[in-house]
Coordinates of C-alpha atoms and ligand atoms in Angstrom, one line a residue:
X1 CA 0.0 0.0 0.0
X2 CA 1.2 3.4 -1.1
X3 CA 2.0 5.8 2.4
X4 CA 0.8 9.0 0.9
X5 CA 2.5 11.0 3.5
X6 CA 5.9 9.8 2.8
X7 CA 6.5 8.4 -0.6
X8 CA 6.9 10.5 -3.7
X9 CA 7.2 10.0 -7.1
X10 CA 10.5 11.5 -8.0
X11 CA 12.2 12.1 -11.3
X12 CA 16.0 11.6 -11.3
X13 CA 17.6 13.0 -14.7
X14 CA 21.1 11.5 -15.3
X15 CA 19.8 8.4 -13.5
X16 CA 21.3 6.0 -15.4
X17 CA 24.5 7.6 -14.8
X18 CA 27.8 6.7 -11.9
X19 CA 25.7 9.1 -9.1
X20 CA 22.2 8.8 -10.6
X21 CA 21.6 5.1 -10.3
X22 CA 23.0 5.2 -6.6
X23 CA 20.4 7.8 -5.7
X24 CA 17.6 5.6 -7.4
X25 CA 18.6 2.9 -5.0
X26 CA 18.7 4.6 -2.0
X27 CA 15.3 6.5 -3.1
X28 CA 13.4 3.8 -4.1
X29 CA 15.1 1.7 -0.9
X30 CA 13.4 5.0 0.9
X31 CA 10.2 3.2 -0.7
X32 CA 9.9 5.9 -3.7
X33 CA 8.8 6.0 -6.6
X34 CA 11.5 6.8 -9.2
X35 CA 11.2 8.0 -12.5
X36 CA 14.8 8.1 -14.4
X37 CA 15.2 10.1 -17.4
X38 CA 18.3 9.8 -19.4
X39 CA 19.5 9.8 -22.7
X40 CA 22.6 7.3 -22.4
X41 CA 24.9 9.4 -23.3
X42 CA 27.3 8.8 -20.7
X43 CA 25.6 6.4 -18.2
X44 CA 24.3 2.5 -18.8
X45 CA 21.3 0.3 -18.7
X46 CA 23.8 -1.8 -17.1
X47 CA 23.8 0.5 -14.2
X48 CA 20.3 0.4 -13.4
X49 CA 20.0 -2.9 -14.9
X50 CA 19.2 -4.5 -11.8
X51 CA 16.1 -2.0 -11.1
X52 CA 14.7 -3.4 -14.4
X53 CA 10.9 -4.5 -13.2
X54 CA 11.5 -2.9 -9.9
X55 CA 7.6 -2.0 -9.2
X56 CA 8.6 1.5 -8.7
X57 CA 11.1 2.4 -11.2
X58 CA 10.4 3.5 -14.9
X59 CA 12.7 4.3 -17.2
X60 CA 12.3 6.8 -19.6
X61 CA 14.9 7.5 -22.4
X62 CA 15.0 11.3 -22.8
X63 CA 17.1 14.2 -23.4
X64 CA 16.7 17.1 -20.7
X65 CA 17.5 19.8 -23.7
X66 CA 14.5 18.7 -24.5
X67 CA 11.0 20.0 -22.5
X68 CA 9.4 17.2 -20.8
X69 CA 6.0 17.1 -19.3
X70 CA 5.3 14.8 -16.4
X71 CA 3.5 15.0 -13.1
X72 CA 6.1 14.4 -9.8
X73 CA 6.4 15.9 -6.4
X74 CA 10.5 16.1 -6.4
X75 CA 13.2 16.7 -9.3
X76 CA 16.8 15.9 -9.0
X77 CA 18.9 17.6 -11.6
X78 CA 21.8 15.4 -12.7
X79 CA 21.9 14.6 -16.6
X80 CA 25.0 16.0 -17.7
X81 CA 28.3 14.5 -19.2
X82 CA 30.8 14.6 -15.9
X83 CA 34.4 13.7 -16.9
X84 CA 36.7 15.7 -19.2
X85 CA 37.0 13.3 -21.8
X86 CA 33.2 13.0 -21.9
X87 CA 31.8 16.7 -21.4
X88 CA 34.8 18.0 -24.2
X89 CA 33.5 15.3 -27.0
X90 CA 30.9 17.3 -28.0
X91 CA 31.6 21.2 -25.8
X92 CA 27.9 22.9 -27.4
X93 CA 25.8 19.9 -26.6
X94 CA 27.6 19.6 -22.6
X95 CA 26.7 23.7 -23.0
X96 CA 23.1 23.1 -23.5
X97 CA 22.6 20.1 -21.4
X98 CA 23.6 22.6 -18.6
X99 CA 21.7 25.3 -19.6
X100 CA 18.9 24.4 -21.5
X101 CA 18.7 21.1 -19.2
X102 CA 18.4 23.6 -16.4
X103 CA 16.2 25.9 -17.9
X104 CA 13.6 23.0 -19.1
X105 CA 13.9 21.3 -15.5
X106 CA 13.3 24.6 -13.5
X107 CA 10.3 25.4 -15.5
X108 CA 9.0 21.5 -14.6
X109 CA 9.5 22.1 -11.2
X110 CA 7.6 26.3 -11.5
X111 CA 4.2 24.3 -13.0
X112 CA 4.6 21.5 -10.3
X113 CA 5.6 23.9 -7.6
X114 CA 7.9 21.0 -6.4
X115 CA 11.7 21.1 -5.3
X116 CA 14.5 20.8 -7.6
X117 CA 18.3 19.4 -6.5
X118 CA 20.9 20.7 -9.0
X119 CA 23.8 18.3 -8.9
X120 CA 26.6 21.1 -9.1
X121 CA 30.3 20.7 -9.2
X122 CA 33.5 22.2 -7.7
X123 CA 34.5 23.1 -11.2
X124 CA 32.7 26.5 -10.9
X125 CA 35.7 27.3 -8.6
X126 CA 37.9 26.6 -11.5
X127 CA 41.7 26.5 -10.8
X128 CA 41.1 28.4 -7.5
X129 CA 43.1 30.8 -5.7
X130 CA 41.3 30.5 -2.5
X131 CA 41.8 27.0 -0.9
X132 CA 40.1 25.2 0.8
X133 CA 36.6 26.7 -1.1
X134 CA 33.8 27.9 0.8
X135 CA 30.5 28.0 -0.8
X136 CA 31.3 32.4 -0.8
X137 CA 34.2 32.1 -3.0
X138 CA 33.3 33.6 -6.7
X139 CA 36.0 31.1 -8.3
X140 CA 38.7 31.8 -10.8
X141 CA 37.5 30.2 -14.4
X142 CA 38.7 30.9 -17.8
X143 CA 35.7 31.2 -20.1
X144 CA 36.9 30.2 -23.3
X145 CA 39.3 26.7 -22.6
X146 CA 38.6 23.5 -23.2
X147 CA 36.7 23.2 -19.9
X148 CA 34.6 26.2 -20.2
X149 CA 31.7 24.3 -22.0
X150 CA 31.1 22.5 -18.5
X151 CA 32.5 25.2 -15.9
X152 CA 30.5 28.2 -17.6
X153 CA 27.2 25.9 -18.4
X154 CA 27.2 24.8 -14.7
X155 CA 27.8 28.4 -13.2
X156 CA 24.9 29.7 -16.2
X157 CA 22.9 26.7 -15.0
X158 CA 23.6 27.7 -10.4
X159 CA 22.4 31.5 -12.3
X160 CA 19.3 30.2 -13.5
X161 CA 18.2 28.1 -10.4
X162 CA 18.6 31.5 -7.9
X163 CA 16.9 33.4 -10.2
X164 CA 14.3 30.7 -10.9
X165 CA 14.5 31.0 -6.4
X166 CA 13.8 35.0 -6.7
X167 CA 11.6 35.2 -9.3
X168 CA 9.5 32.5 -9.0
X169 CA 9.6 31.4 -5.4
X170 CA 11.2 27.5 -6.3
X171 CA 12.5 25.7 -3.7
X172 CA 15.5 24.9 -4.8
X173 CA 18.6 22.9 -3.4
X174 CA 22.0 23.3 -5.1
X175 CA 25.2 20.9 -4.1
X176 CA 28.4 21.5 -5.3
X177 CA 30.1 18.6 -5.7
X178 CA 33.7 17.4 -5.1
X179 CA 35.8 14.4 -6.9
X180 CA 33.3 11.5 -6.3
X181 CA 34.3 7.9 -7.2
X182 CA 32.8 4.2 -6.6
X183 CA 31.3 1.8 -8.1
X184 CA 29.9 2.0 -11.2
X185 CA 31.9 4.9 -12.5
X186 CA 32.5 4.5 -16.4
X187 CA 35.7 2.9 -17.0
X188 CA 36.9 4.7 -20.1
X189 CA 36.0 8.4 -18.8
X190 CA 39.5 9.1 -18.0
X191 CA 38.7 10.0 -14.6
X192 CA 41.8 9.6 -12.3
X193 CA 40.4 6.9 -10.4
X194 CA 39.1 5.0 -13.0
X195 CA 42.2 5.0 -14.9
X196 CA 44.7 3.8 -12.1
X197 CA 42.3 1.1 -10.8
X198 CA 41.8 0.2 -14.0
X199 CA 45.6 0.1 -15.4
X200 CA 46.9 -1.3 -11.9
X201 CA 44.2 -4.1 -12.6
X202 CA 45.7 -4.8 -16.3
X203 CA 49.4 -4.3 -14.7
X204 CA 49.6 -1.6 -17.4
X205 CA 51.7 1.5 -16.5
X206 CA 49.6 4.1 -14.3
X207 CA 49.6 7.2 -16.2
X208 CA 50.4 10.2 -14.2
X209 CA 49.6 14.1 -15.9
X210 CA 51.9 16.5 -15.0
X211 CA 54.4 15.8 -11.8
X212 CA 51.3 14.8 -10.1
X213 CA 52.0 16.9 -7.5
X214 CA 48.2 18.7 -8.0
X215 CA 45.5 17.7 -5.4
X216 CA 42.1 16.9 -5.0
X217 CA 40.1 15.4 -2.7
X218 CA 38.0 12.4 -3.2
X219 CA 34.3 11.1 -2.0
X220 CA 33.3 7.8 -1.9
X221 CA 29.9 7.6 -3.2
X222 CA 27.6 6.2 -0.5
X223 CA 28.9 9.3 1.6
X224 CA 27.6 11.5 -1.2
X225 CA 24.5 10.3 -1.2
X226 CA 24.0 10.6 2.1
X227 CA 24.9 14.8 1.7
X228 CA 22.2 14.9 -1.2
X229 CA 19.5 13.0 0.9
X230 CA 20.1 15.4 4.5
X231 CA 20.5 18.6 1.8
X232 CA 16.8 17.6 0.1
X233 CA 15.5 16.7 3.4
X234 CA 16.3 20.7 5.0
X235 CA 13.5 23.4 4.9
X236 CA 12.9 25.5 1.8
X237 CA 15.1 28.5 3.4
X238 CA 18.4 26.0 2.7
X239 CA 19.2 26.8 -0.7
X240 CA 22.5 26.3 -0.8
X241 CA 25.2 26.5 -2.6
X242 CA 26.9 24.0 -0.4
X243 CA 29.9 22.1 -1.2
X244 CA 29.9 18.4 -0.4
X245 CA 33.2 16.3 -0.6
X246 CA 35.8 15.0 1.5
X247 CA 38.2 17.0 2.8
X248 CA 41.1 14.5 2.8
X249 CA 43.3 16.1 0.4
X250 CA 45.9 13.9 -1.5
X251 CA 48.6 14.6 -4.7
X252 CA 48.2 12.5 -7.9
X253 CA 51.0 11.1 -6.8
X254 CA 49.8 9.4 -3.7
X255 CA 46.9 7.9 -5.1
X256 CA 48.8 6.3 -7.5
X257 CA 50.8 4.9 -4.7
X258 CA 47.9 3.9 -3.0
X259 CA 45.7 2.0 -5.9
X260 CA 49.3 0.0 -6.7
X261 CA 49.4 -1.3 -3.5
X262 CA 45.8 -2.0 -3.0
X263 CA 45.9 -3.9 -5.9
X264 CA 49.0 -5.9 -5.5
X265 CA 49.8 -4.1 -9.3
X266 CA 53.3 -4.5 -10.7
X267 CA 52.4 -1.5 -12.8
X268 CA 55.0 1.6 -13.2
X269 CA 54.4 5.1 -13.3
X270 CA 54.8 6.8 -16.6
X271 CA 54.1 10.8 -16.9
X272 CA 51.9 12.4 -19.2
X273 CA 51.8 16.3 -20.1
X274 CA 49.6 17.8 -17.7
X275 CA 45.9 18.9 -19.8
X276 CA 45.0 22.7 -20.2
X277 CA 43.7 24.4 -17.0
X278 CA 44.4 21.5 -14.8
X279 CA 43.1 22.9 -12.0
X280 CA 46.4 22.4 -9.2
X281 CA 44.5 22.0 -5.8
X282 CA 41.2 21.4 -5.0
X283 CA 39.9 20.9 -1.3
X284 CA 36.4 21.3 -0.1
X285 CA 35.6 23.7 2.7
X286 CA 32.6 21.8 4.4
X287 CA 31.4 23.7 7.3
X288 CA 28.7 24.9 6.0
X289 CA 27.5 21.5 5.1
X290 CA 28.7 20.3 8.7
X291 CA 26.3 22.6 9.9
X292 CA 23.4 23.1 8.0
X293 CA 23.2 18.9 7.5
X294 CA 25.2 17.4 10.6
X295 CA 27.0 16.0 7.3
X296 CA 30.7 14.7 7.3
X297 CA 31.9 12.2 5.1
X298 CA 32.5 8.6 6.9
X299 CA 34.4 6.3 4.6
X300 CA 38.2 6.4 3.9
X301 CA 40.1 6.6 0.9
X302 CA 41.5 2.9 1.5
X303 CA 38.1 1.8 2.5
X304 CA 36.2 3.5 -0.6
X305 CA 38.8 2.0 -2.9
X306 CA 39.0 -1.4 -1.9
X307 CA 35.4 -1.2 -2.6
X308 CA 36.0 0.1 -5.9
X309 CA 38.4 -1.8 -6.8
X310 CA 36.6 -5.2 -6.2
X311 CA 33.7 -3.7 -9.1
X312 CA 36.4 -2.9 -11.7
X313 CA 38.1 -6.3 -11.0
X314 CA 35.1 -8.4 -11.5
X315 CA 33.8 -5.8 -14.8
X316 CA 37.3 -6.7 -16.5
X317 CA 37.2 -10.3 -15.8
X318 CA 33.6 -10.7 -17.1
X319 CA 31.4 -11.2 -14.3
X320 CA 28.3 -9.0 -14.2
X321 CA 28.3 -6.2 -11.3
Ligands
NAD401 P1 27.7 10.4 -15.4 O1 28.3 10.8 -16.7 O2 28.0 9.0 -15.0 O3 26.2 10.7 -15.3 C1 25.6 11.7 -16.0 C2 24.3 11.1 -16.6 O4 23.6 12.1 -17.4 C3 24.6 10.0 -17.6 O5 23.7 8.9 -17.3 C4 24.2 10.6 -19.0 O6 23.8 9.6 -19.9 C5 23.2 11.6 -18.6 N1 23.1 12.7 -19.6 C6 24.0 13.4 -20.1 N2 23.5 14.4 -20.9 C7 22.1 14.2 -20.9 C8 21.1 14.8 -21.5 N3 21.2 15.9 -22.4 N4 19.8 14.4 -21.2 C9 19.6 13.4 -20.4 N5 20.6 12.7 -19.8 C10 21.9 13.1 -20.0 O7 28.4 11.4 -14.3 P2 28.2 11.4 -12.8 O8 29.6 11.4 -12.2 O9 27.2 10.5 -12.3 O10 27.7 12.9 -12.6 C11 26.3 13.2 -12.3 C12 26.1 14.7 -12.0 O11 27.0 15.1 -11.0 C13 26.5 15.6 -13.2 O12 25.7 16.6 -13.4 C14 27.9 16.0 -12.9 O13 28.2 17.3 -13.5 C15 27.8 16.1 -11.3 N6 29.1 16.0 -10.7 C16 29.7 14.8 -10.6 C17 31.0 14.7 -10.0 C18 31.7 13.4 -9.8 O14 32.8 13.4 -9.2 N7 31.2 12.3 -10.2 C19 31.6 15.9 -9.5 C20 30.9 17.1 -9.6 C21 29.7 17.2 -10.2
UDP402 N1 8.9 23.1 -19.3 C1 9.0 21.7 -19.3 N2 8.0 21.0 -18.6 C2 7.0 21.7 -17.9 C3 7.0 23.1 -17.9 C4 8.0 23.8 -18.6 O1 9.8 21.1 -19.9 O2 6.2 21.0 -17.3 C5 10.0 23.8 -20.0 C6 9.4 24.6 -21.2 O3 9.8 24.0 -22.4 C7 10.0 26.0 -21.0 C8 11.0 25.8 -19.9 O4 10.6 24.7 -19.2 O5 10.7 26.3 -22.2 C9 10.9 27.0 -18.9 O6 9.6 27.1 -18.4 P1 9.1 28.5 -17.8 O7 7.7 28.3 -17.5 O8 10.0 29.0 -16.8 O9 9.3 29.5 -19.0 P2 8.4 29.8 -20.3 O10 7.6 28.6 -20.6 O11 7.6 31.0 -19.9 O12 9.5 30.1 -21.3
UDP403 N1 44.9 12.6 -13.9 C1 46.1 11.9 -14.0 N2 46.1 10.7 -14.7 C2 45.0 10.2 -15.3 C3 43.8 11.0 -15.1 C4 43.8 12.2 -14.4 O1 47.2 12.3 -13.5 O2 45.0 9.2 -15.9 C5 44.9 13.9 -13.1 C6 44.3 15.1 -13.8 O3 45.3 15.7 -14.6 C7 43.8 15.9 -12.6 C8 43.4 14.8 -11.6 O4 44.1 13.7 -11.9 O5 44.9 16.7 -12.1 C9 42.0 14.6 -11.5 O6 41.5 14.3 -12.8 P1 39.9 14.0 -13.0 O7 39.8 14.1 -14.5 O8 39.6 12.7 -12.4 O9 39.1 15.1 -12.3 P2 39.1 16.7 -12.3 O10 40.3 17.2 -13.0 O11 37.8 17.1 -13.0 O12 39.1 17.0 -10.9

């Protein structure tokens, strides 16, 4: 029997994606009702393949450029193209995903009067000169590289959702989100993660860009989740911004170090050129989501990579994951 006080029917775009299909399991393990549009661009039926005939999940293959009319009472933002390698294959269509995405998804959520969750990123602090970043920090990003079509469209699409907040009264909920990795992450996006686990797996050298001597900071996913979930769950006067990651901060370098040894690898290190506007540190600040959530990432580096490490190992040996 349906609790109507508690369950919702609740559209997750990007759902078929690394972060979307966690956050259909955990809402539909909340006993939702999930509705998951994407357009397969960058995520997989196989990682919501095991939702397929799950009595309250519906797929429905769609591009968020595109206006969409449905009837739900929450919208989580997330369809967009998230590593490099991915969001620079085709710069004007990552653009409009962002903005037009946004733009179609806010006025959804003005006829429905429901809250929206924009799945935001630390890349609208570009290569910062403030470190660690709090939420007040303007950011420091070139508009015309090779990484503006994702920067710019996501600061355009954080634009759109406080004005769609002033203007229109929308509760609105916007995360900015720090290096996240875990299962089901894609394993030819490039993403440093993916890549070392992956070449440590196939003994094949680890390829380091630059000195790797740059930092970031990196989230296992089920603490993630658990920031999104407390951030939707806050009264319509949280708006964010707020930054959610894990603080830990680690070079290149180290995590290379790390994966080899986690994964018993006899693979070398082998340096690349560093890529355009690489940004050189990156570190949330996450006070504000300390306080305005009780949130604080939980799980390790070792622990979250053990973790992911065990799903890459049994993808590249066959088994199904
Ligand atoms: P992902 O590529 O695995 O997921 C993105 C999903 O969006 C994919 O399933 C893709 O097919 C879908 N998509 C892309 N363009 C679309 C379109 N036009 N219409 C409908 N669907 C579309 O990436 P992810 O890591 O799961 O990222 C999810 C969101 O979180 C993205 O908005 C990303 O910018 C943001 N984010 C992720 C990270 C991270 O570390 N993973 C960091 C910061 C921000
Ligand atoms: N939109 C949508 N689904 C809806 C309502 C609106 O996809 O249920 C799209 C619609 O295509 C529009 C955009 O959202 O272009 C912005 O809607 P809004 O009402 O803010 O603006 P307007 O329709 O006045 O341009
Ligand atoms: N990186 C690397 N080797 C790789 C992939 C990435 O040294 O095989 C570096 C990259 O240059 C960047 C960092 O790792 O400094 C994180 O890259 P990623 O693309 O995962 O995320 P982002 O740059 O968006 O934070």
């Amino acid at each position: 029997m349906r609790n109507y006080e508690s369950t919702k029917r609740i559209l997750v775009t990007g759902g078929a994606g690394f972060l979307g299909s966690h956050l259909c399991d955990r809402l539909l393990a909340a006993g939702h009702e999930v509705v998951c549009a994407d357009n397969l661009f960058t995520g997989a039926k196989r990682n919501i393949a095991h939702l397929h005939g799950h009595p309250r999940f519906e797929f429905l293959r769609h591009d968020v450029t595109f206006p969409l009319f449905i009837e739900v009472d929450e919208i989580w933002n997330l369809a967009c193209p998230a590593s490099p390698i991915h969001y620079q294959h085709d710069p004007v269509q990552t653009t409009k995903t962002s903005v037009h995405g946004a733009i179609n998804m806010l006025g959804l959520a003005k006829r429905l009067h429901v809250p929206i969750f924009q799945a935001s990123t630390s890349e609208v602090y570009g290569d910062p000169e403030q470190h660690p970043q709090r939420e007040d920090y303007w950011g420091h990003v070139n508009p015309i590289g090779p990484r503006s079509c994702y920067d710019e469209g996501k600061r355009c699409a954080e634009t759109l959702f406080f004005d769609y907040h002033r203007q229109h009264q929308l509760q609105i909920k916007v995360a900015r989100i720090f290096n996240t990795y875990g299962p089901r992450m894609h394993p030819n996006d490039g993403r440093v993660v993916s890549n070392f686990i992956v070449q440590a797996l196939k003994n094949e050298p680890i390829t380091i860009y630059g000195e790797g001597q740059q930092t970031r900071s990196f989230c296992y996913v089920d603490d993630l989740i658990e920031g999104f979930i407390r951030l939707m769950a806050t009264d319509a006067s949280v708006t964010g911004p707020i930054n959610l990651g894990n603080p830990g901060e680690f070079t290149i370098r180290e995590l290379a170090e790390k994966v080899i040894a986690l994964t018993g690898s006899r693979s070398t290190l082998e340096m690349r050129p560093l890529p355009a506007d690489d940004p050189r540190q990156r570190q949330p600040d996450i006070t504000r989501a300390r306080e305005q959530l009780g949130w604080t990432p939980k799980i390790d580096l070792e622990t979250g990579l053990r973790s992911t490490i065990a799903y890459f190992d049994q993808m590249l040996s066959g088994g199904s994951t």
